[in-house]
Structure formats: structure tokens, C-alpha cells
GROMACS .gro file of C-alpha atoms in nm:
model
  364
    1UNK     CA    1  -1.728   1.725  -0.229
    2UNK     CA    2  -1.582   1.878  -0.518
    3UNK     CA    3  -1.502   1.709  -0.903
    4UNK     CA    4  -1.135   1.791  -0.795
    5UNK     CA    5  -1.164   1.578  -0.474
    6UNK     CA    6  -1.237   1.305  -0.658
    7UNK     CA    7  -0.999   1.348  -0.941
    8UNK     CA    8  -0.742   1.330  -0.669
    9UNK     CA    9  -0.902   0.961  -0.564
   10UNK     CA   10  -0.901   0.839  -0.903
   11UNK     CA   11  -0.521   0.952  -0.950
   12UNK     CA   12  -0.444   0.716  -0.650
   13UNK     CA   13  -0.593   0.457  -0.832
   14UNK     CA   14  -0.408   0.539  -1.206
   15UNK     CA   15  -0.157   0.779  -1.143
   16UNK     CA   16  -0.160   1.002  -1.507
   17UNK     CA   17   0.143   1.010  -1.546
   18UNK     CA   18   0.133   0.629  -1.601
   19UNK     CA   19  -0.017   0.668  -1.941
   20UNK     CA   20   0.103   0.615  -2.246
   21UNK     CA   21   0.230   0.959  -2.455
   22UNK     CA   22  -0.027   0.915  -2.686
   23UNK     CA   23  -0.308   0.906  -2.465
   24UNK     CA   24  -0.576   1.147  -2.349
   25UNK     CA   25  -0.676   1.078  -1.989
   26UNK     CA   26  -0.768   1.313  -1.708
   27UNK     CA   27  -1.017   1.565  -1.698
   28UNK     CA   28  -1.159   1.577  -2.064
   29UNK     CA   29  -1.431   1.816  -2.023
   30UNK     CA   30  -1.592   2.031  -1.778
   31UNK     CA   31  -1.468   2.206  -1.456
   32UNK     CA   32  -1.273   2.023  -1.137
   33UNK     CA   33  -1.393   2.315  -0.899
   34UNK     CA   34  -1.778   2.225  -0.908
   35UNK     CA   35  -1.943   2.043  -0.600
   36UNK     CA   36  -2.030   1.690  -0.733
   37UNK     CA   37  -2.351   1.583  -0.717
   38UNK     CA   38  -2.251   1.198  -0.771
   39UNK     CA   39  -2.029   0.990  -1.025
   40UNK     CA   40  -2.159   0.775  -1.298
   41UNK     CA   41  -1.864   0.526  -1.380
   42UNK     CA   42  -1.901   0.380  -1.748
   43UNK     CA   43  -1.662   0.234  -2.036
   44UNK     CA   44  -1.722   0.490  -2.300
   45UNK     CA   45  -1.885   0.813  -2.224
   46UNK     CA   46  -2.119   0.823  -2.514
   47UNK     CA   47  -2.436   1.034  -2.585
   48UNK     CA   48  -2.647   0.695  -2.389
   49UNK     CA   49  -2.456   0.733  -2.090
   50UNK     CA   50  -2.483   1.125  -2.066
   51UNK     CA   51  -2.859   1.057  -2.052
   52UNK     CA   52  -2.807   0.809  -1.779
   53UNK     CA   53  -2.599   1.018  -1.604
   54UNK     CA   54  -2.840   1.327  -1.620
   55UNK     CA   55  -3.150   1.080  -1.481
   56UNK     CA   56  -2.948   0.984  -1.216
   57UNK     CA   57  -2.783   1.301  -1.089
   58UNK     CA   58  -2.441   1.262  -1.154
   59UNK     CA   59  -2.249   1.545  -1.276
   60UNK     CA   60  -1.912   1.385  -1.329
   61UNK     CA   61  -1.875   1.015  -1.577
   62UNK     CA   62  -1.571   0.858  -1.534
   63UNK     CA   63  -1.513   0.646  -1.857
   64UNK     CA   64  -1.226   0.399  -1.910
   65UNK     CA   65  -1.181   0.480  -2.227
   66UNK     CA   66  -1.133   0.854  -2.326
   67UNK     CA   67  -1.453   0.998  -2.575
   68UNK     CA   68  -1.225   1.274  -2.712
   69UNK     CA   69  -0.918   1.101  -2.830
   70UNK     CA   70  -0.739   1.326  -3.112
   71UNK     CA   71  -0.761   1.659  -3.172
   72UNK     CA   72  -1.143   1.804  -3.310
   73UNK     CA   73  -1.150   2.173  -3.448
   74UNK     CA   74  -1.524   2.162  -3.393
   75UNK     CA   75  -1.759   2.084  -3.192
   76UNK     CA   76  -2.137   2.035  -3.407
   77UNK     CA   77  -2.276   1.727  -3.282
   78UNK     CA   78  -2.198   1.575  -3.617
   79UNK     CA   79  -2.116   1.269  -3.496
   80UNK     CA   80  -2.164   1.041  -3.160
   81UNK     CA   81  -1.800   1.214  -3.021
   82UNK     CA   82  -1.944   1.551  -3.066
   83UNK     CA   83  -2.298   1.499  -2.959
   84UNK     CA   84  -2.162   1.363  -2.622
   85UNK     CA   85  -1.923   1.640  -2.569
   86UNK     CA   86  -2.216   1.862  -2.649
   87UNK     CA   87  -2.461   1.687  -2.391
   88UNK     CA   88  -2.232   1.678  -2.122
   89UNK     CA   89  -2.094   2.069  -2.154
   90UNK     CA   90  -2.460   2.219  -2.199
   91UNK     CA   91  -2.564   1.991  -1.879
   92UNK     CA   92  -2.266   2.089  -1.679
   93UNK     CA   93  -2.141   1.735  -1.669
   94UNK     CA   94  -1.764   1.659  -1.630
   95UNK     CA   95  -1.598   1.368  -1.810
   96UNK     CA   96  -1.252   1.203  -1.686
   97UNK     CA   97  -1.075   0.907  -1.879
   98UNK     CA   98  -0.850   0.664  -1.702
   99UNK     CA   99  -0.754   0.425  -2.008
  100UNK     CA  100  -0.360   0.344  -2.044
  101UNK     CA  101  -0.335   0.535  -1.665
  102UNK     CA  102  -0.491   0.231  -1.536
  103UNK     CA  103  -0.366  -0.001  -1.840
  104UNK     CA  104  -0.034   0.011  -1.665
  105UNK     CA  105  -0.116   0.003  -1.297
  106UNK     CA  106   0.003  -0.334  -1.163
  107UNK     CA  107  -0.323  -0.374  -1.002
  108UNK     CA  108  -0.517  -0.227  -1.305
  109UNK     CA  109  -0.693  -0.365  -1.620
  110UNK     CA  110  -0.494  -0.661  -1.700
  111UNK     CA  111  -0.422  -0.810  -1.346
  112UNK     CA  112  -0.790  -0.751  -1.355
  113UNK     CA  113  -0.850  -0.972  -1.633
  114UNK     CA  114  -0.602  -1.222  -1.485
  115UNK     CA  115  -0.811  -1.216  -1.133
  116UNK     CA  116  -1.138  -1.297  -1.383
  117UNK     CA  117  -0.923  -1.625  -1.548
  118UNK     CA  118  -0.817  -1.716  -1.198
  119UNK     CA  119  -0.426  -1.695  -1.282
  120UNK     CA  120  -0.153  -1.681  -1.004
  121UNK     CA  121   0.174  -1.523  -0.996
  122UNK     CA  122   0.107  -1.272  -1.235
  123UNK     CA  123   0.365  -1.013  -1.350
  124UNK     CA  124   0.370  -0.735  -1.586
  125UNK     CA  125   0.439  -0.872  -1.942
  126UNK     CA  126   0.592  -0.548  -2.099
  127UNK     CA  127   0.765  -0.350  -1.880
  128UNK     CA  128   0.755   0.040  -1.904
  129UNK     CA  129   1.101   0.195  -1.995
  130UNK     CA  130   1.235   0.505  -1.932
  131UNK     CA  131   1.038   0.597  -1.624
  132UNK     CA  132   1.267   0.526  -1.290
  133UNK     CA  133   1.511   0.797  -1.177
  134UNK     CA  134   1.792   0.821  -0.910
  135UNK     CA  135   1.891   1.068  -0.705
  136UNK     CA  136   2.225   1.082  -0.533
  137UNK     CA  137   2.236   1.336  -0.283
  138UNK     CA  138   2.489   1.438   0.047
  139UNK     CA  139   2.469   1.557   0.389
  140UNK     CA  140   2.610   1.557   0.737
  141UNK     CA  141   2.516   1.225   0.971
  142UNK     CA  142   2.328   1.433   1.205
  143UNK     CA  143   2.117   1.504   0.921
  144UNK     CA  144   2.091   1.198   0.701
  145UNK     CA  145   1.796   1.044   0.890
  146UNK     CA  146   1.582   1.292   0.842
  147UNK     CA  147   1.668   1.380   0.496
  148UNK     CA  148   1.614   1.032   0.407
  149UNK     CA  149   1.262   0.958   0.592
  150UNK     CA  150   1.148   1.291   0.399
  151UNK     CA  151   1.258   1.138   0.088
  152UNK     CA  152   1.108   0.817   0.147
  153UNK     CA  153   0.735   0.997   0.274
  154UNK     CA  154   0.734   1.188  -0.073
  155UNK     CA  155   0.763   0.829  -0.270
  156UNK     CA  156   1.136   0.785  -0.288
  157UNK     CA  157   1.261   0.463  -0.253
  158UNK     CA  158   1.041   0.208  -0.370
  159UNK     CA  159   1.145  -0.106  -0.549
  160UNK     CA  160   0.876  -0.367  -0.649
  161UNK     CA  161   0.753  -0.511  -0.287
  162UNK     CA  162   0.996  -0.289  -0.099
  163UNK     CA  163   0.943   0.060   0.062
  164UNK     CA  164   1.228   0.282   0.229
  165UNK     CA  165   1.521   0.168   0.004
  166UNK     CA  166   1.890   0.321  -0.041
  167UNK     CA  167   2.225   0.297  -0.002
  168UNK     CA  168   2.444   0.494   0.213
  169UNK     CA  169   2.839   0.522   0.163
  170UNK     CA  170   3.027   0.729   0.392
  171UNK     CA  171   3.288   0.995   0.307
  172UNK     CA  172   3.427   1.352   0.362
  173UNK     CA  173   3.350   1.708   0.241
  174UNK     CA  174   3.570   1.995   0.152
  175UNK     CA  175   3.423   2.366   0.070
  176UNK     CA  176   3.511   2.721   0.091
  177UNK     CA  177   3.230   2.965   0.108
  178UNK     CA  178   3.235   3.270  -0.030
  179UNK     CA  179   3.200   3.664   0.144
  180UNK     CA  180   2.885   3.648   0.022
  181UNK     CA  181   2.742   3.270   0.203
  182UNK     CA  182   2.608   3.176   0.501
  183UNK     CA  183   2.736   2.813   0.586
  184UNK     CA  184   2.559   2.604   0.836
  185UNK     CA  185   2.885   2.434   0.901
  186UNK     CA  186   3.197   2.643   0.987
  187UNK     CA  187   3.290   2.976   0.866
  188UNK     CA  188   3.288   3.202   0.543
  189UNK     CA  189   3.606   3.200   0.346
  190UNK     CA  190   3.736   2.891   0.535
  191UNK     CA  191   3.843   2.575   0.382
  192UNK     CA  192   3.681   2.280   0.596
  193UNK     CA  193   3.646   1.904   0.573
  194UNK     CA  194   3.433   1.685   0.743
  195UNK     CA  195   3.203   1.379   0.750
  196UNK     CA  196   2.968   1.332   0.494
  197UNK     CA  197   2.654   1.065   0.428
  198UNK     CA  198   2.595   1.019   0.044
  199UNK     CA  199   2.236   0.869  -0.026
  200UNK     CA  200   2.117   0.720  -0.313
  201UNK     CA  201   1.744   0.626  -0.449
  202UNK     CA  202   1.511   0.557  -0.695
  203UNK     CA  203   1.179   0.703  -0.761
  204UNK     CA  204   0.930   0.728  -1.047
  205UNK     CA  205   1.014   1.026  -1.271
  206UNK     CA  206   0.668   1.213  -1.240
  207UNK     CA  207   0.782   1.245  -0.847
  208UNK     CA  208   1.079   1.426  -0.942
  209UNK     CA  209   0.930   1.757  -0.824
  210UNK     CA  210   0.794   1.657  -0.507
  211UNK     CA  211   1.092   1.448  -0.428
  212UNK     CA  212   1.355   1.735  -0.421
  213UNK     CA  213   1.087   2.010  -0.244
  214UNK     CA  214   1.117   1.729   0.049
  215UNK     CA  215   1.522   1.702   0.033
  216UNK     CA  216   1.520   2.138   0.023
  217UNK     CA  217   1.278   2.145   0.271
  218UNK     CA  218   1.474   1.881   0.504
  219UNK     CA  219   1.856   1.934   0.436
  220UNK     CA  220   2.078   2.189   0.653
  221UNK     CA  221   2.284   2.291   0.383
  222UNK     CA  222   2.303   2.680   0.189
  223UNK     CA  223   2.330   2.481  -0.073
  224UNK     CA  224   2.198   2.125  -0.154
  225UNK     CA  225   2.440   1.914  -0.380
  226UNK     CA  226   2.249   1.667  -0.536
  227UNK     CA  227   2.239   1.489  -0.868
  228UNK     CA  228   1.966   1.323  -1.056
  229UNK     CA  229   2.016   1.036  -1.316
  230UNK     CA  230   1.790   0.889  -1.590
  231UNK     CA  231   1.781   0.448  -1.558
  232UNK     CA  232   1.737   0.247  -1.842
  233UNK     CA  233   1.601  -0.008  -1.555
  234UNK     CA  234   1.269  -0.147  -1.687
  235UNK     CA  235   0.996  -0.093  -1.457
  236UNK     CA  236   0.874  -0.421  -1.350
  237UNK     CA  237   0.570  -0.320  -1.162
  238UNK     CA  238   0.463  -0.071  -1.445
  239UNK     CA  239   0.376  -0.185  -1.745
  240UNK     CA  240   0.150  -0.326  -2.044
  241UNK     CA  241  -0.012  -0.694  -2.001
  242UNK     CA  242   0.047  -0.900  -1.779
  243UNK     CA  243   0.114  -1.287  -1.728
  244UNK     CA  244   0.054  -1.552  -1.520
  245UNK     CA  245  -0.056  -1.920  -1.443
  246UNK     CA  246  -0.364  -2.138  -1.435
  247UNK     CA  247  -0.413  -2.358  -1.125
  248UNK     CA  248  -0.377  -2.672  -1.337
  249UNK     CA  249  -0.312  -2.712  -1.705
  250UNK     CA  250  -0.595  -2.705  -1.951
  251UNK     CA  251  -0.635  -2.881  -2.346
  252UNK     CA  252  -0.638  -2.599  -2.574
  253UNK     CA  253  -1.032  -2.589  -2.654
  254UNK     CA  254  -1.109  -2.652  -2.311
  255UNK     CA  255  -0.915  -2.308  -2.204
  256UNK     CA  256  -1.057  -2.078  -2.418
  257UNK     CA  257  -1.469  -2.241  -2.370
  258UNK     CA  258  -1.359  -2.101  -2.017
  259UNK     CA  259  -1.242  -1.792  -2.120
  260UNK     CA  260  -1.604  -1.736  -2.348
  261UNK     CA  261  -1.728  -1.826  -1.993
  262UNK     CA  262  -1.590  -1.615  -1.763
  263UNK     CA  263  -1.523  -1.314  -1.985
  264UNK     CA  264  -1.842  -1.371  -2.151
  265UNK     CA  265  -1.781  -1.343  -2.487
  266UNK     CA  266  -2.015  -1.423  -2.737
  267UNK     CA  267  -1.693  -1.563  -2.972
  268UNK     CA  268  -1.325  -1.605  -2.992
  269UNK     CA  269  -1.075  -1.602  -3.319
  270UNK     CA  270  -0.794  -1.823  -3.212
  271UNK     CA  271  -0.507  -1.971  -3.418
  272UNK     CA  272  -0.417  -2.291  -3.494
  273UNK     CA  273  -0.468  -2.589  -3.211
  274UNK     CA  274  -0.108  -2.686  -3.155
  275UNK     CA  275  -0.258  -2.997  -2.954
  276UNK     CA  276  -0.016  -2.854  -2.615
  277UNK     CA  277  -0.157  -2.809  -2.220
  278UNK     CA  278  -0.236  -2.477  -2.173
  279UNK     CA  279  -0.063  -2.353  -1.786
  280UNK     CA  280   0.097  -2.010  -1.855
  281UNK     CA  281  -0.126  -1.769  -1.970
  282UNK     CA  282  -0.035  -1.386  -2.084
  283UNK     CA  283  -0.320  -1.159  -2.133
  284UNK     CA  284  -0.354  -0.789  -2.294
  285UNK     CA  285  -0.653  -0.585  -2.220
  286UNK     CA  286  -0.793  -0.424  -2.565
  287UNK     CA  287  -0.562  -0.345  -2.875
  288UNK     CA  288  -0.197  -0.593  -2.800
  289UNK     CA  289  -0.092  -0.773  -3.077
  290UNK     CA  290   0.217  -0.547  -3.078
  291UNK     CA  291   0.314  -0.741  -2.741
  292UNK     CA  292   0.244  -1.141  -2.919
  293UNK     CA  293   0.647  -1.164  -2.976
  294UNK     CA  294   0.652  -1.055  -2.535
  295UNK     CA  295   0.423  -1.351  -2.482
  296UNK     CA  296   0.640  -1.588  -2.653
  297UNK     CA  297   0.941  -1.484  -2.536
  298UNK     CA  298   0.799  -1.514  -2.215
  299UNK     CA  299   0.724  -1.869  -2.247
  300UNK     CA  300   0.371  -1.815  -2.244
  301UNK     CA  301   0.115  -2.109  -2.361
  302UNK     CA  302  -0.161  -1.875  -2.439
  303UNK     CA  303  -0.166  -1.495  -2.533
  304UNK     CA  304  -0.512  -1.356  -2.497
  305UNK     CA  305  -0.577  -1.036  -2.617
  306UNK     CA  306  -0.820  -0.849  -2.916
  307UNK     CA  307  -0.863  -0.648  -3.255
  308UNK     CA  308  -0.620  -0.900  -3.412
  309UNK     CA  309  -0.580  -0.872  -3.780
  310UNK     CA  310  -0.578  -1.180  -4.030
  311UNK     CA  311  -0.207  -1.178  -4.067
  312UNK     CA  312  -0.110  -1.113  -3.680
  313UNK     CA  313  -0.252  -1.480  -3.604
  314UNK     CA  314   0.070  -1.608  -3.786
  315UNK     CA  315   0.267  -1.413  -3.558
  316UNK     CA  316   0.168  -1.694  -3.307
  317UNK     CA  317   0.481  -1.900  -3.491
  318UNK     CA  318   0.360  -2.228  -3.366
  319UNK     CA  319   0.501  -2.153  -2.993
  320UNK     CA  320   0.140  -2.065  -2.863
  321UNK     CA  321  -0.199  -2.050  -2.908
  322UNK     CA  322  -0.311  -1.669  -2.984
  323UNK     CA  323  -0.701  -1.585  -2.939
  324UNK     CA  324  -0.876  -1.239  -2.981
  325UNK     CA  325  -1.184  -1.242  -2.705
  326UNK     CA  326  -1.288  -0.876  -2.842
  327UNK     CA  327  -1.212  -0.561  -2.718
  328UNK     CA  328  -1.478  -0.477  -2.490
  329UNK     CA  329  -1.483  -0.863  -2.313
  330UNK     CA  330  -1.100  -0.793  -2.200
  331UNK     CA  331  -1.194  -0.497  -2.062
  332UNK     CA  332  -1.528  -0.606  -1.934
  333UNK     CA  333  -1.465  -0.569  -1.557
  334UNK     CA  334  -1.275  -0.251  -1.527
  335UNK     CA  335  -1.577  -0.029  -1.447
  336UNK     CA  336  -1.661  -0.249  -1.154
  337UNK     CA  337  -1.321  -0.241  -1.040
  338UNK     CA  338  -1.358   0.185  -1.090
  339UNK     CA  339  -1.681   0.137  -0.855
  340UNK     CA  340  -1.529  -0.049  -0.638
  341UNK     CA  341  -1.203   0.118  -0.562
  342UNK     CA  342  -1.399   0.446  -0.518
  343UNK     CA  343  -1.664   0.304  -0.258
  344UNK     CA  344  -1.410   0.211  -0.070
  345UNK     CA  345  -1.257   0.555  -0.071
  346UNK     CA  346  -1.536   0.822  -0.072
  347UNK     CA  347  -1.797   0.673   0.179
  348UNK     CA  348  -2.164   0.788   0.175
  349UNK     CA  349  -2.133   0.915  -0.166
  350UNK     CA  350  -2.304   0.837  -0.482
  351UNK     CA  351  -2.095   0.630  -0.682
  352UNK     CA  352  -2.283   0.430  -0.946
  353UNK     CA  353  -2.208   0.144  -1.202
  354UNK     CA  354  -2.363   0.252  -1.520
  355UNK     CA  355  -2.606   0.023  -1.681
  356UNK     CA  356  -2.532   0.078  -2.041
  357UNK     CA  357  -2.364  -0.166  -2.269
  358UNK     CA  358  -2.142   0.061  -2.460
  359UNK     CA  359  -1.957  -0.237  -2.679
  360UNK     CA  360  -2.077  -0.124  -3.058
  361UNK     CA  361  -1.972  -0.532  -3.146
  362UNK     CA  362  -2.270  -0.756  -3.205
  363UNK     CA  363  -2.234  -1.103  -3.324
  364UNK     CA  364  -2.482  -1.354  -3.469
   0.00000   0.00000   0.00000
């Protein structure tokens, strides 16, 4: 099996394009045409796990987050980005990031982290914008089934738990070909009118291209009249954070002594006790206190997230308890989901859980 092969598994699982602009996921270093030899899956790819991957034979670490993350001009091994970069290329060892890809996957890191706390009825807690299109497009009745199934098979037509979605209006055509065209319907230099489906879906932008090679490669028409709009619709199964609900209310200090429990962190910076039951819960995998105003006006109780500064906790504004678990603990299961997902995939394949603690935190 090829590094490529597998790339193409791990896109199923956090589409790219998903990712936030100022991200660096994908293939980071080395090349996608090599046979693999097996896949070490990690949460940083540093020097450490480039040594564990060499022991055990793997030629391609797949890292949550991404080890080259701005832009380097060299490469020396002056410091721990470099010297795993350096490792991995002069052992023929590819690297691929997932991060925000998988950030913003509905069944990614945070519904992840909600699945840990045991919280139901989760939704994402800040939508993604700018990232549903429509296209509007018109044929002949005979033809609109199959113009629309094609759509639909290249990812057209999906909204939240439904599949195969549009609307249909009916109407009538007029054209007048040219001496140069070659209608389907009627003849050259001819006005004619007829019946005429319009169809209308939605689809996720980065489909755009495979969306209208199915509606070229289906339609009957010389020429395809279509038209594709930009929503402003919030995505609501693509996003940052999520939130949901506990299966009964919790005191405040009771909560989060289950949180340090079942995300195992070794200590948690909260704000202020506001002596309320704790029932709806919104959690942020890694950096979110940018998304604390989301939680509130969300209605959560709780907002757990990490690297909160001293002055975010008064963000919290009295309406909810805020608590930073650490960066690392919110993200502490994704690997095993990684290892997971791709067993299930790739069968009698190497496909290990590395065994390195990567979080550079330590506490007393």
C-alpha cells in the first residue's frame, strides 16, 4: 500500500479542506508515492517519536498537530522542529498533520472530548461560515433524474442528517442556436420552447469541482446553463467546539474533579464558583478562549477549554464557570480515535498508537 493510499483514508476522516486558513495540515514532509511500511499515529511528531517510528518500521507518522507550522528558511537541526524534520527526511519517513481538519469534523476532536465527559446531544458550538454553496442548474424531464442522482453521488445535496436534497420547480425554455451548434433538442437557427426542470442544491465549496464534472458528464445539453451561488448559511455540522449535556446536573467542584478524572489532568484553572448546577456543558479542544462569549451565548453552564490567560477568566462574566484542563488533556484521545478510525479502514496493516507522551507541561 502506498503513503498516498492512506492519505486518501485519513482525508475521509478530516477532509483538508476543513481546516482553518491558517493551518498547515496534509502531507508535511516526505513523498505520497512510497510503499508504506506501517503508520505510527502520535500527537506531535517530534525528534522522540521519529525514533519510535524508525524501531518500529513505520515510514509514515501521522501527528495531530502539525511539527512545521510557519514558514522556516532553514533547515539545521537547531532546534527540536528542525531536528525532527531532519530525522524523518534522512530516514525516508513521511509526516502528515490532521489538526483543525479534524478540529472541525463533527465527529472529530471535540465530539471526542464530549464522548470522554459522557455529554448527549452535542452540536457544533461555532459554526464554520462561508463554506456551503448552491448550484441552480436546468434540464429537460427526461433528463433531470439522472442529472440529479449524479449530483447527489459526487456529494451534492447534503443538509445536516439528510442526503439527496433539492428542490425542483418546473418551467419552459426558449433558445436559438447558432450555424455553428449542435442542439440536442430541435434544430440550428430555430427558435424553440419547451419543458424545463430547474434544480437546486447545496454542497460544501471544496466539492465545487467534482460537483459540476458530474452535471457535464450527465446533462444532454451543448451547453450546460448553470449558476453557482456563495451562502452566508452557517454550517451547522462544521465547525469549532462543540456543546452538549451531562446526564444529570453536577455542583460546580464536583464537575470538574470528574473532568481531572476522565481527562486525566494533573490540574485545572477555573474561575470563580458561582454556586449553580452544572447540566450544559461546551467544550473546545486546545487554544478557545476566543469562542468563551459562543459558550455563553449558548447558554452553556460550563466552558471547558485551555491556554487561558489571567484576564480571559473574567470573560466568564458571572454566566458560567470557565476552566482550562491544559492543552494536551483536551486533546488527549484524538490519537486513539486516529488508530481507531484507520483499523477499521485498512485491515491487516500496521497501524500503531505511539507510546510517547509528547505534552512538554509538567506540574508539581
Amino acid at each position: 500500500m502506498k503513503i498516498k493510499d492512506i492519505i486518501s483514508v485519513l482525508e475521509e476522516m478530516a477532509p483538508l479542506a476543513y481546516a482553518e486558513d491558517f493551518d498547515n495540515v496534509g502531507l508535511l514532509v516526505g513523498n505520497s508515492e512510497a510503499e508504506s511500511t506501517g503508520v505510527l499515529v502520535c500527537h506531535d511528531a517530534l525528534e522522540s517519536v521519529i525514533d519510535e517510528a524508525i524501531t518500529k518500521n513505520c515510514n509514515l507518522v501521522v501527528c495531530f498537530h502539525p511539527i512545521l507550522f510557519s514558514g522556516i528558511k532553514k533547515i539545521t537541526g537547531k532546534n527540536y522542529v528542525e531536528r525532527a524534520i531532519l530525522k524523518a527526511i534522512k530516514n525516508d519517513i513521511a509526516i502528515f498533520a490532521v489538526h483543525t481538519a479534524l478540529d472541525n469534523h463533527s465527529q472529530g476532536v471535540n465530539k471526542i472530548f464530549c464522548d470522554a465527559l459522557g455529554l448527549k446531544n452535542t452540536k457544533i458550538l461555532v459554526p464554520k461560515n462561508n463554506f456551503i454553496q448552491k448550484l441552480v442548474t436546468f434540464t429537460v424531464p427526461e433528463n433531470a433524474d439522472k442529472v440529479r442522482n449524479a449530483l447527489f453521488e459526487a456529494g451534492a445535496g447534503k443538509i445536516g442528517n439528510y442526503d439527496n436534497c433539492s428542490f425542483n420547480t418546473q418551467g419552459f425554455f426558449t433558445f436559438q442556436g447558432n450555424e455553428e451548434s449542435n442542439p440536442v433538442i430541435g434544430e440550428k437557427e430555430k427558435l424553440h420552447t419547451g419543458e424545463e426542470i430547474k434544480i437546486e442544491v447545496v454542497f460544501e465549496k471544496h466539492l465545487q469541482s467534482r460537483i459540476l464534472k458530474a452535471l457535464f458528464a450527465n446533462h444532454i445539453y451543448e451547453e450546460v446553463a448553470y449558476e453557482i451561488y456563495d451562502l452566508k448559511n452557517s454550517h451547522q455540522n462544521i465547525g469549532l467546539g462543540m456543546i452538549g449535556e451531562l446526564e444529570s446536573e453536577m455542583d460546580e467542584k464536583d464537575f470538574l474533579l470528574s473532568v481531572k478524572e476522565k481527562m486525566i489532568a494533573d490540574g485545572i484553572r477555573h474561575s470563580a464558583f458561582l454556586g449553580k448546577k452544572i447540566k450544559k456543558v461546551a467544550v473546545l479542544g486546545g487554544s478557545g478562549s476566543f469562542a468563551i462569549k459562543n459558550a455563553i451565548q449558548a447558554g452553556a453552564d460550563a466552558f471547558l477549554t485551555a491556554d487561558l490567560k489571567y484576564h480571559q477568566f473574567y470573560e466568564a462574566e458571572n454566566q458560567l464557570l470557565l476552566a482550562d484542563i491544559g492543552h494536551f488533556e483536551s486533546e488527549r484521545y484524538t490519537k486513539n480515535y486516529i488508530v481507531d478510525f484507520l483499523r477499521k479502514k485498512i485491515l491487516n496493516f500496521a497501524i500503531i498508537l505511539s507510546e510517547e507522551n509528547t505534552n512538554p507541561v509538567k506540574y508539581l
